[in-house]
Coordinates of C-alpha atoms and ligand atoms in Angstrom, one line a residue:
M1 CA 27.7 129.3 -161.1
F2 CA 29.9 126.0 -161.0
R3 CA 27.8 123.3 -162.2
I4 CA 29.0 119.6 -162.7
A5 CA 28.8 118.5 -165.6
E6 CA 27.2 115.4 -166.5
A7 CA 28.6 112.1 -165.8
E8 CA 30.6 110.6 -168.0
T9 CA 29.1 107.2 -169.8
K10 CA 31.7 104.7 -168.2
L11 CA 30.0 101.9 -170.5
A12 CA 29.5 102.8 -174.2
H13 CA 25.7 103.0 -175.4
G14 CA 23.8 100.2 -176.9
Q15 CA 26.2 97.8 -174.8
S16 CA 23.8 96.0 -172.6
A17 CA 24.6 95.3 -169.3
D18 CA 25.0 91.9 -169.6
S19 CA 27.9 92.0 -171.6
N20 CA 29.4 94.7 -170.0
N21 CA 29.6 92.5 -166.5
A22 CA 31.0 90.0 -169.0
T23 CA 33.8 92.9 -170.2
M24 CA 34.3 93.8 -166.7
A25 CA 34.9 90.3 -165.5
Q26 CA 37.7 89.5 -168.5
T27 CA 38.7 92.5 -168.1
T28 CA 39.6 91.5 -164.3
L29 CA 40.7 88.2 -165.5
L30 CA 43.1 89.4 -167.5
L31 CA 44.5 92.1 -164.7
Q32 CA 44.8 88.7 -162.1
L33 CA 47.0 87.3 -165.5
L34 CA 48.7 89.9 -165.6
L35 CA 49.1 90.3 -161.7
L36 CA 50.7 87.0 -161.7
V37 CA 52.7 87.6 -164.5
V38 CA 54.7 90.1 -162.7
A39 CA 54.8 88.5 -159.7
V40 CA 56.6 85.6 -161.1
A41 CA 58.9 88.1 -162.8
A42 CA 59.4 89.2 -159.4
S43 CA 60.1 85.9 -157.5
S44 CA 62.4 84.8 -160.0
A45 CA 64.5 88.5 -160.1
N46 CA 64.4 88.6 -156.1
Q47 CA 62.6 86.7 -153.6
L48 CA 59.0 85.8 -153.9
P49 CA 57.2 88.2 -151.6
S50 CA 55.7 87.0 -148.5
N51 CA 52.1 88.1 -149.7
L52 CA 52.4 86.0 -153.2
T53 CA 53.4 82.9 -151.5
Q54 CA 49.8 81.9 -150.6
L55 CA 46.5 82.5 -151.5
D56 CA 45.3 85.5 -149.5
A57 CA 42.1 84.3 -148.0
N58 CA 41.4 88.0 -147.2
K59 CA 41.0 89.0 -150.7
I60 CA 38.3 86.5 -151.6
P61 CA 35.1 87.8 -152.7
Q62 CA 32.6 87.0 -149.7
R63 CA 29.4 86.1 -150.9
Y64 CA 26.1 85.9 -149.4
D65 CA 24.6 83.3 -151.6
E66 CA 20.7 82.9 -149.5
A67 CA 21.7 84.2 -146.4
Q68 CA 19.3 85.8 -144.2
L69 CA 19.0 89.3 -142.8
W70 CA 16.6 88.3 -139.3
R71 CA 15.1 90.9 -137.1
I72 CA 14.4 89.8 -133.9
Y73 CA 12.5 91.8 -131.3
N74 CA 11.0 90.5 -127.7
I75 CA 14.6 89.9 -126.5
S76 CA 14.0 90.5 -122.5
E77 CA 16.3 92.5 -120.6
A78 CA 16.8 89.4 -118.7
M79 CA 17.4 87.0 -121.4
Q80 CA 20.2 89.3 -122.8
Q81 CA 21.6 89.8 -119.2
R82 CA 22.0 86.0 -119.2
V83 CA 22.7 84.7 -123.2
P84 CA 23.4 88.0 -125.3
V85 CA 21.7 86.8 -127.9
G86 CA 23.4 88.5 -130.5
Q87 CA 27.0 87.6 -129.6
M88 CA 25.5 84.1 -129.2
L89 CA 24.4 84.0 -133.5
E90 CA 27.8 85.8 -133.8
Q91 CA 30.0 83.6 -132.1
K92 CA 27.8 79.8 -132.4
F93 CA 26.4 80.7 -136.0
G94 CA 28.9 83.1 -137.5
G95 CA 26.2 85.6 -137.4
N96 CA 26.8 89.4 -138.6
I97 CA 25.3 92.0 -136.5
W98 CA 24.0 94.8 -138.4
K99 CA 22.4 96.8 -136.1
E100 CA 20.9 96.2 -132.1
N101 CA 19.0 98.7 -130.0
S102 CA 16.7 98.5 -127.1
K103 CA 13.4 97.2 -129.6
F104 CA 15.0 94.6 -131.7
L105 CA 18.4 93.0 -133.6
D106 CA 19.1 92.6 -136.7
I107 CA 21.5 89.7 -137.7
S108 CA 22.3 88.4 -140.6
I109 CA 23.0 84.5 -140.6
A110 CA 24.6 82.5 -143.5
R111 CA 22.9 79.6 -145.7
D112 CA 24.6 77.0 -144.1
Q113 CA 23.7 78.0 -140.1
L114 CA 19.8 79.1 -140.4
K115 CA 18.8 76.1 -139.3
A116 CA 20.8 75.6 -136.2
A117 CA 20.5 79.2 -135.2
R118 CA 16.7 79.1 -135.8
S119 CA 16.3 76.1 -133.4
F120 CA 18.7 78.2 -130.6
L121 CA 16.5 80.8 -131.6
S122 CA 13.7 78.6 -130.3
A123 CA 14.5 77.1 -128.0
H124 CA 14.7 80.4 -126.4
R125 CA 11.4 81.3 -127.7
L126 CA 12.3 83.9 -130.1
D127 CA 10.7 84.2 -133.5
P128 CA 12.9 86.3 -136.4
Q129 CA 11.3 88.1 -138.9
I130 CA 12.9 87.4 -142.3
L131 CA 14.0 91.3 -143.7
S132 CA 15.7 89.4 -146.3
H133 CA 15.4 85.7 -148.1
N134 CA 18.9 86.4 -149.8
I135 CA 21.7 89.0 -149.3
Q136 CA 23.5 88.0 -151.8
S137 CA 20.6 89.2 -154.7
M138 CA 20.6 92.3 -152.7
I139 CA 24.2 93.2 -153.3
D140 CA 23.5 91.6 -157.3
E141 CA 20.9 93.9 -157.7
E142 CA 22.4 97.3 -155.9
L143 CA 25.4 96.5 -158.3
L144 CA 23.3 96.2 -161.1
E145 CA 20.8 98.7 -160.8
G146 CA 23.9 101.6 -160.0
I147 CA 25.4 100.2 -163.8
Q148 CA 22.4 101.0 -165.2
S149 CA 20.9 104.2 -163.4
S150 CA 25.1 105.7 -164.7
S151 CA 25.3 104.3 -167.9
F152 CA 21.7 105.2 -169.2
G153 CA 19.3 107.7 -169.8
H154 CA 22.1 110.1 -170.4
G155 CA 21.5 112.3 -173.4
R156 CA 24.8 112.8 -174.5
R157 CA 28.4 112.5 -173.1
T158 CA 30.3 115.0 -171.9
K159 CA 32.9 116.8 -174.4
K160 CA 36.1 117.1 -171.9
A161 CA 37.6 114.2 -170.8
A162 CA 38.9 116.3 -167.9
R163 CA 35.2 116.6 -166.6
S164 CA 34.2 115.6 -163.2
S165 CA 32.2 111.8 -163.5
M166 CA 30.7 112.3 -160.1
H167 CA 26.7 111.4 -159.6
W168 CA 24.1 110.4 -157.1
K169 CA 22.7 107.8 -159.6
D170 CA 25.4 105.0 -158.0
Y171 CA 27.9 104.5 -155.4
H172 CA 31.6 105.4 -156.3
D173 CA 35.0 103.9 -155.7
L174 CA 37.6 106.1 -153.5
E175 CA 39.6 107.3 -156.6
T176 CA 35.9 108.9 -158.0
I177 CA 35.4 110.7 -154.5
Y178 CA 38.9 112.2 -154.4
S179 CA 39.1 113.8 -158.0
F180 CA 35.8 115.0 -157.1
M181 CA 37.1 117.2 -154.4
R182 CA 40.7 118.2 -156.2
E183 CA 38.4 119.6 -158.9
I184 CA 36.6 121.7 -156.4
R185 CA 39.3 122.8 -155.3
T186 CA 40.6 123.9 -158.6
K187 CA 37.6 125.1 -159.6
F188 CA 37.4 127.7 -155.8
P189 CA 41.6 127.6 -155.2
N190 CA 40.5 131.6 -153.1
I191 CA 38.2 129.7 -150.6
V192 CA 38.7 125.8 -150.8
R193 CA 41.9 124.4 -149.0
L194 CA 42.2 120.1 -150.2
Y195 CA 44.0 118.9 -146.9
T196 CA 45.8 115.5 -146.6
I197 CA 45.7 114.9 -142.8
G198 CA 46.8 111.4 -142.8
Q199 CA 47.4 107.8 -144.2
T200 CA 45.5 104.3 -143.5
A201 CA 47.6 101.1 -142.6
E202 CA 47.1 99.9 -146.5
G203 CA 48.8 103.7 -147.9
R204 CA 45.5 105.2 -148.9
D205 CA 45.5 109.2 -147.7
L206 CA 43.1 110.4 -145.7
K207 CA 41.4 113.9 -147.3
V208 CA 39.9 116.6 -146.3
L209 CA 38.4 119.4 -147.5
R210 CA 38.0 123.4 -146.4
I211 CA 35.5 126.0 -147.5
S212 CA 36.2 129.1 -146.3
E213 CA 36.2 132.7 -147.0
N214 CA 37.4 133.7 -143.5
P215 CA 39.3 131.0 -141.8
R216 CA 40.2 133.1 -138.8
E217 CA 37.4 134.1 -137.8
N218 CA 34.4 132.1 -139.1
K219 CA 33.0 129.5 -136.9
K220 CA 33.4 125.9 -138.3
V221 CA 31.7 123.1 -139.1
W222 CA 33.1 119.5 -139.2
I223 CA 31.3 116.7 -141.3
D224 CA 32.3 113.8 -142.1
G225 CA 31.6 110.2 -143.8
G226 CA 32.4 106.7 -144.2
I227 CA 33.5 105.6 -140.8
H228 CA 31.9 102.8 -141.0
A229 CA 32.8 100.9 -144.8
R230 CA 29.2 99.4 -145.4
E231 CA 27.3 102.3 -144.7
W232 CA 27.7 103.6 -148.7
I233 CA 24.8 105.9 -148.2
S234 CA 27.1 108.2 -145.7
P235 CA 29.8 109.1 -148.8
A236 CA 27.3 109.5 -150.9
T237 CA 25.5 112.0 -148.9
V238 CA 28.6 113.8 -147.7
T239 CA 29.6 114.0 -151.5
F240 CA 26.5 115.3 -152.2
I241 CA 26.5 118.2 -149.7
L242 CA 29.7 119.6 -150.8
Y243 CA 27.9 119.4 -154.3
Q244 CA 25.2 121.5 -152.4
L245 CA 27.4 123.8 -150.5
M246 CA 29.3 124.5 -154.1
S247 CA 27.1 124.0 -156.5
D248 CA 25.8 128.0 -155.9
W249 CA 27.9 129.1 -153.5
E250 CA 27.7 132.7 -154.3
N251 CA 24.4 132.6 -153.7
Q252 CA 24.2 131.1 -150.2
P253 CA 23.2 132.6 -146.9
A254 CA 24.8 134.4 -145.2
H255 CA 24.9 131.4 -142.6
I256 CA 26.2 129.7 -145.1
R257 CA 28.6 131.2 -146.6
G258 CA 30.1 132.9 -143.3
L259 CA 30.9 129.3 -141.9
T260 CA 34.0 127.5 -142.5
W261 CA 33.2 123.9 -143.7
Y262 CA 35.6 121.0 -143.1
I263 CA 34.2 118.2 -145.4
M264 CA 35.9 114.3 -144.7
P265 CA 33.6 112.1 -147.0
V266 CA 35.4 109.3 -146.5
M267 CA 37.8 108.7 -142.8
N268 CA 37.8 104.9 -143.5
P269 CA 38.9 104.5 -146.8
D270 CA 40.6 101.1 -146.9
G271 CA 37.1 99.8 -145.1
Y272 CA 35.4 101.7 -147.7
E273 CA 37.6 99.5 -150.9
Y274 CA 37.5 96.3 -149.1
S275 CA 33.8 96.5 -148.8
R276 CA 33.7 97.3 -152.9
T277 CA 35.9 95.0 -154.0
T278 CA 36.0 92.2 -151.7
N279 CA 32.9 92.0 -148.6
R280 CA 29.8 94.0 -148.8
L281 CA 29.2 93.9 -145.9
W282 CA 32.6 95.2 -144.3
R283 CA 32.2 97.5 -140.7
K284 CA 36.3 98.1 -139.5
N285 CA 39.0 99.7 -140.6
R286 CA 41.6 97.3 -142.2
S287 CA 44.5 97.5 -139.6
P288 CA 46.5 94.3 -139.1
S289 CA 45.9 92.6 -135.6
R290 CA 47.5 90.2 -133.5
R291 CA 44.7 87.4 -134.4
A292 CA 46.3 87.6 -138.2
Q293 CA 42.6 86.1 -139.5
C294 CA 40.7 88.7 -137.9
S295 CA 41.9 92.5 -139.0
G296 CA 39.9 95.7 -138.6
V297 CA 39.4 98.2 -135.8
D298 CA 35.4 99.7 -135.3
L299 CA 36.9 103.6 -135.5
N300 CA 33.6 104.4 -133.8
R301 CA 34.2 102.6 -131.1
N302 CA 38.1 103.8 -130.8
F303 CA 37.3 107.6 -130.0
D304 CA 39.2 108.4 -126.4
I305 CA 36.1 108.6 -124.8
G306 CA 34.5 105.7 -122.7
W307 CA 36.7 103.8 -124.3
N308 CA 36.9 101.0 -121.9
G309 CA 33.0 100.5 -121.2
Y310 CA 30.1 99.5 -122.6
G311 CA 29.1 98.6 -126.4
S312 CA 32.4 97.2 -127.8
S313 CA 34.8 94.3 -128.0
T314 CA 38.1 93.8 -127.2
N315 CA 38.3 90.6 -129.1
P316 CA 39.5 91.5 -132.5
C317 CA 37.2 89.0 -134.4
S318 CA 34.2 91.5 -133.0
D319 CA 32.8 93.8 -135.3
T320 CA 32.9 96.7 -132.6
Y321 CA 36.6 95.5 -131.7
R322 CA 37.4 98.8 -130.4
G323 CA 41.2 98.9 -130.7
S324 CA 44.1 98.3 -128.5
A325 CA 44.2 101.4 -127.4
P326 CA 42.3 104.5 -127.4
A327 CA 43.0 106.5 -131.3
S328 CA 45.1 103.7 -131.6
E329 CA 44.4 103.7 -135.2
R330 CA 45.9 106.1 -137.8
E331 CA 42.4 107.5 -139.2
T332 CA 41.2 108.0 -135.6
R333 CA 44.7 109.9 -134.5
A334 CA 44.4 111.4 -137.8
V335 CA 41.5 113.2 -137.4
A336 CA 41.7 113.7 -133.5
E337 CA 44.7 115.8 -134.1
F338 CA 43.6 117.6 -136.9
L339 CA 40.2 118.8 -134.9
A340 CA 42.0 119.4 -131.8
K341 CA 44.1 121.9 -133.3
R342 CA 41.1 123.7 -134.8
K343 CA 38.6 123.5 -131.8
Y344 CA 38.6 127.2 -131.6
N345 CA 35.5 128.5 -132.9
L346 CA 34.6 124.7 -133.7
E347 CA 30.8 124.7 -133.0
S348 CA 29.2 121.5 -135.0
Y349 CA 30.4 118.0 -135.5
L350 CA 28.2 115.8 -138.0
T351 CA 28.9 112.2 -138.6
F352 CA 26.4 110.4 -141.1
H353 CA 26.3 106.7 -140.9
S354 CA 23.0 104.2 -141.9
Y355 CA 20.7 102.7 -141.0
G356 CA 17.4 103.9 -139.2
Q357 CA 16.6 107.3 -139.9
M358 CA 17.6 109.2 -136.9
I359 CA 19.4 112.1 -135.7
V360 CA 20.9 111.7 -132.4
Y361 CA 22.7 113.4 -129.7
P362 CA 25.4 112.6 -126.8
W363 CA 25.7 111.3 -124.6
A364 CA 26.4 107.3 -125.9
Y365 CA 29.0 106.4 -123.5
K366 CA 26.6 106.7 -120.5
A367 CA 23.2 107.3 -120.1
V368 CA 22.6 110.8 -119.4
K369 CA 22.1 113.7 -121.9
V370 CA 24.5 116.4 -122.0
K371 CA 23.2 119.7 -120.1
D372 CA 22.2 121.5 -123.1
A373 CA 20.4 118.6 -124.7
S374 CA 16.7 120.7 -124.9
V375 CA 18.7 122.8 -127.3
L376 CA 20.1 120.1 -129.6
Q377 CA 16.3 118.3 -129.4
R378 CA 14.8 121.7 -130.5
V379 CA 17.1 121.4 -133.4
S380 CA 17.2 117.9 -134.3
S381 CA 12.9 118.0 -134.3
L382 CA 13.3 121.1 -136.2
A383 CA 15.5 119.2 -138.8
A384 CA 13.2 116.0 -139.1
E385 CA 10.3 118.2 -139.5
R386 CA 11.6 120.0 -142.4
I387 CA 13.0 116.4 -144.1
L388 CA 9.5 114.8 -143.2
Q389 CA 8.3 118.1 -145.8
K390 CA 10.9 117.5 -147.9
T391 CA 10.5 113.9 -148.8
G392 CA 8.1 112.6 -146.5
T393 CA 10.9 110.2 -144.8
A394 CA 10.2 110.4 -141.4
Y395 CA 13.5 110.4 -139.1
R396 CA 13.3 110.4 -135.2
A397 CA 15.4 112.7 -133.2
A398 CA 16.8 111.8 -129.6
V399 CA 19.5 111.2 -127.5
T400 CA 21.7 108.8 -128.5
H401 CA 21.9 106.3 -125.6
E402 CA 18.6 106.0 -125.4
V403 CA 17.5 104.9 -128.7
L404 CA 20.6 103.0 -130.1
G405 CA 22.1 101.7 -126.6
I406 CA 25.3 102.7 -124.8
A407 CA 28.6 102.6 -126.7
G408 CA 31.8 104.6 -126.0
G409 CA 34.6 105.2 -128.1
G410 CA 32.5 107.0 -130.5
S411 CA 33.5 110.0 -132.2
D412 CA 30.5 112.4 -131.6
D413 CA 30.9 112.0 -128.2
W414 CA 34.5 112.2 -128.2
S415 CA 34.1 116.3 -130.4
R416 CA 31.6 117.2 -127.5
A417 CA 34.1 116.0 -124.6
A418 CA 37.5 116.8 -125.6
L419 CA 37.0 119.7 -128.1
G420 CA 33.3 121.0 -126.3
V421 CA 31.6 121.1 -129.8
K422 CA 28.0 122.1 -128.7
Y423 CA 25.3 121.1 -132.2
V424 CA 26.9 117.3 -132.4
Y425 CA 24.7 115.1 -134.3
T426 CA 25.1 111.6 -135.7
I427 CA 22.4 111.3 -138.4
E428 CA 21.8 107.6 -139.3
L429 CA 19.9 108.0 -142.4
R430 CA 17.8 105.3 -144.9
D431 CA 16.8 103.1 -144.5
R432 CA 14.6 101.4 -141.5
G433 CA 16.1 97.6 -142.6
A434 CA 14.1 96.6 -146.0
Y435 CA 17.6 96.9 -147.5
G436 CA 19.9 98.3 -144.5
F437 CA 23.6 99.0 -145.3
V438 CA 22.6 97.6 -148.8
L439 CA 20.4 100.5 -150.1
P440 CA 19.5 100.3 -154.2
P441 CA 21.2 103.6 -155.7
R442 CA 18.0 104.9 -156.3
F443 CA 17.2 106.4 -153.1
I444 CA 20.6 108.0 -152.8
K445 CA 19.4 111.2 -154.4
D446 CA 17.0 111.7 -152.0
T447 CA 18.4 110.2 -148.6
A448 CA 21.3 112.8 -149.4
L449 CA 19.1 115.8 -149.7
E450 CA 17.9 114.8 -146.4
G451 CA 21.2 114.9 -145.0
W452 CA 21.8 118.2 -146.4
T453 CA 18.1 119.2 -144.7
V454 CA 20.2 118.5 -141.6
V455 CA 23.3 120.5 -142.3
E456 CA 21.3 123.2 -143.4
T457 CA 18.7 123.5 -139.9
V458 CA 22.4 123.5 -138.3
A459 CA 23.8 126.1 -139.7
Q460 CA 20.8 128.2 -139.0
A461 CA 20.9 127.4 -135.6
I462 CA 24.7 128.4 -135.2
G463 CA 24.1 131.8 -136.8
P464 CA 26.4 134.0 -138.5
S465 CA 29.9 134.3 -137.5
S466 CA 30.2 137.7 -135.8
S467 CA 32.0 139.3 -138.1
G468 CA 29.8 138.7 -140.8
Ligands
LIG501 ZN1 28.1 103.6 -138.5

């Protein structure tokens, strides 16, 4: 039996979180100074690297002081055709769309645009409900809670420094997630394989773990997270699923042990790190575009299915920019090529997002159900029932286009259309908008358990491979 060692206490005991923040700030300052020294040295030795000749605006942390999160109901279809409200708020008032569906629009508005945006809405007889009065304080509280919960309350520090620092009391950076994956590979050399399936525009590795006792014959399940950078609960859930699988592998039931699992906790590492260091609400990847000030492609609009259709943008500055061509992005290509080679026996494609508490299945790119929709509905409804029993959280099982609107280029649709995968689900984890993407760390464990419940239910529906 394999246990993940208790998380190493990163911060010394007895030190207050505030003084730690101060220490961290000092460390950051020191690092910046050091970088400056290195840069000056480099410039005197050679030419000054072009990225250091001017301050890079993309690296100044984005703040959301007194920015508000609004929910706008009652946008009529007629109005949406005449004045697409989300688009208008985005373009005229710098709004940042969090969620848009047939019932409501969630959008954040910066402090200095609140008045203007509000009068624009009242001119159209719309009255926003305020979900948050200060997004920056939500972000600050999320950070503080994570630091506190992962540094206090441990009985003891772990003895061996080499032990994993993984836990689910806080969100982790990419390196912690990758070392957790390496640790699992090391502990289970016979059944685990770690792949690097490509690199991002910023040079980070794209990593996938395979767990299998019989790769040739087993039916396969793919699980990914972190396609959208700011949906931090997604990689947290996928790493938890990995932990659930491996913490007691020997005693897993046949319908779990008899499958081959492909697990990719972070499909968009550049975006994820950017959302941790610079802009908490970043969604896309970080590839440069023809419009220098607007980088990034929405990877979940970049897959080669319905790419040229509804629900994505041709504007590089938009959060739903689909890219210059289908699979134009390294992340998309790496995953598509990896899976295309392994489509034999690939029974399930599960992709974790947030937020909304939904389990949805194809199609998203057109207003049509797949022909086996009743099977997909039955399995997702069962998962939702089990979640309700386990944690008391209500998830909705439905067809994607009905509850999230039509959108092309999604990885879920692509896996069904291009590879013929049967159990294709997008899971929108917690919550329903109270915190949105900025879900406080105290909710990670239960939310991750909900994700695991979906995985268990789907594995059961697939059943053991014929070979046993
Ligand atoms: Zn998402």
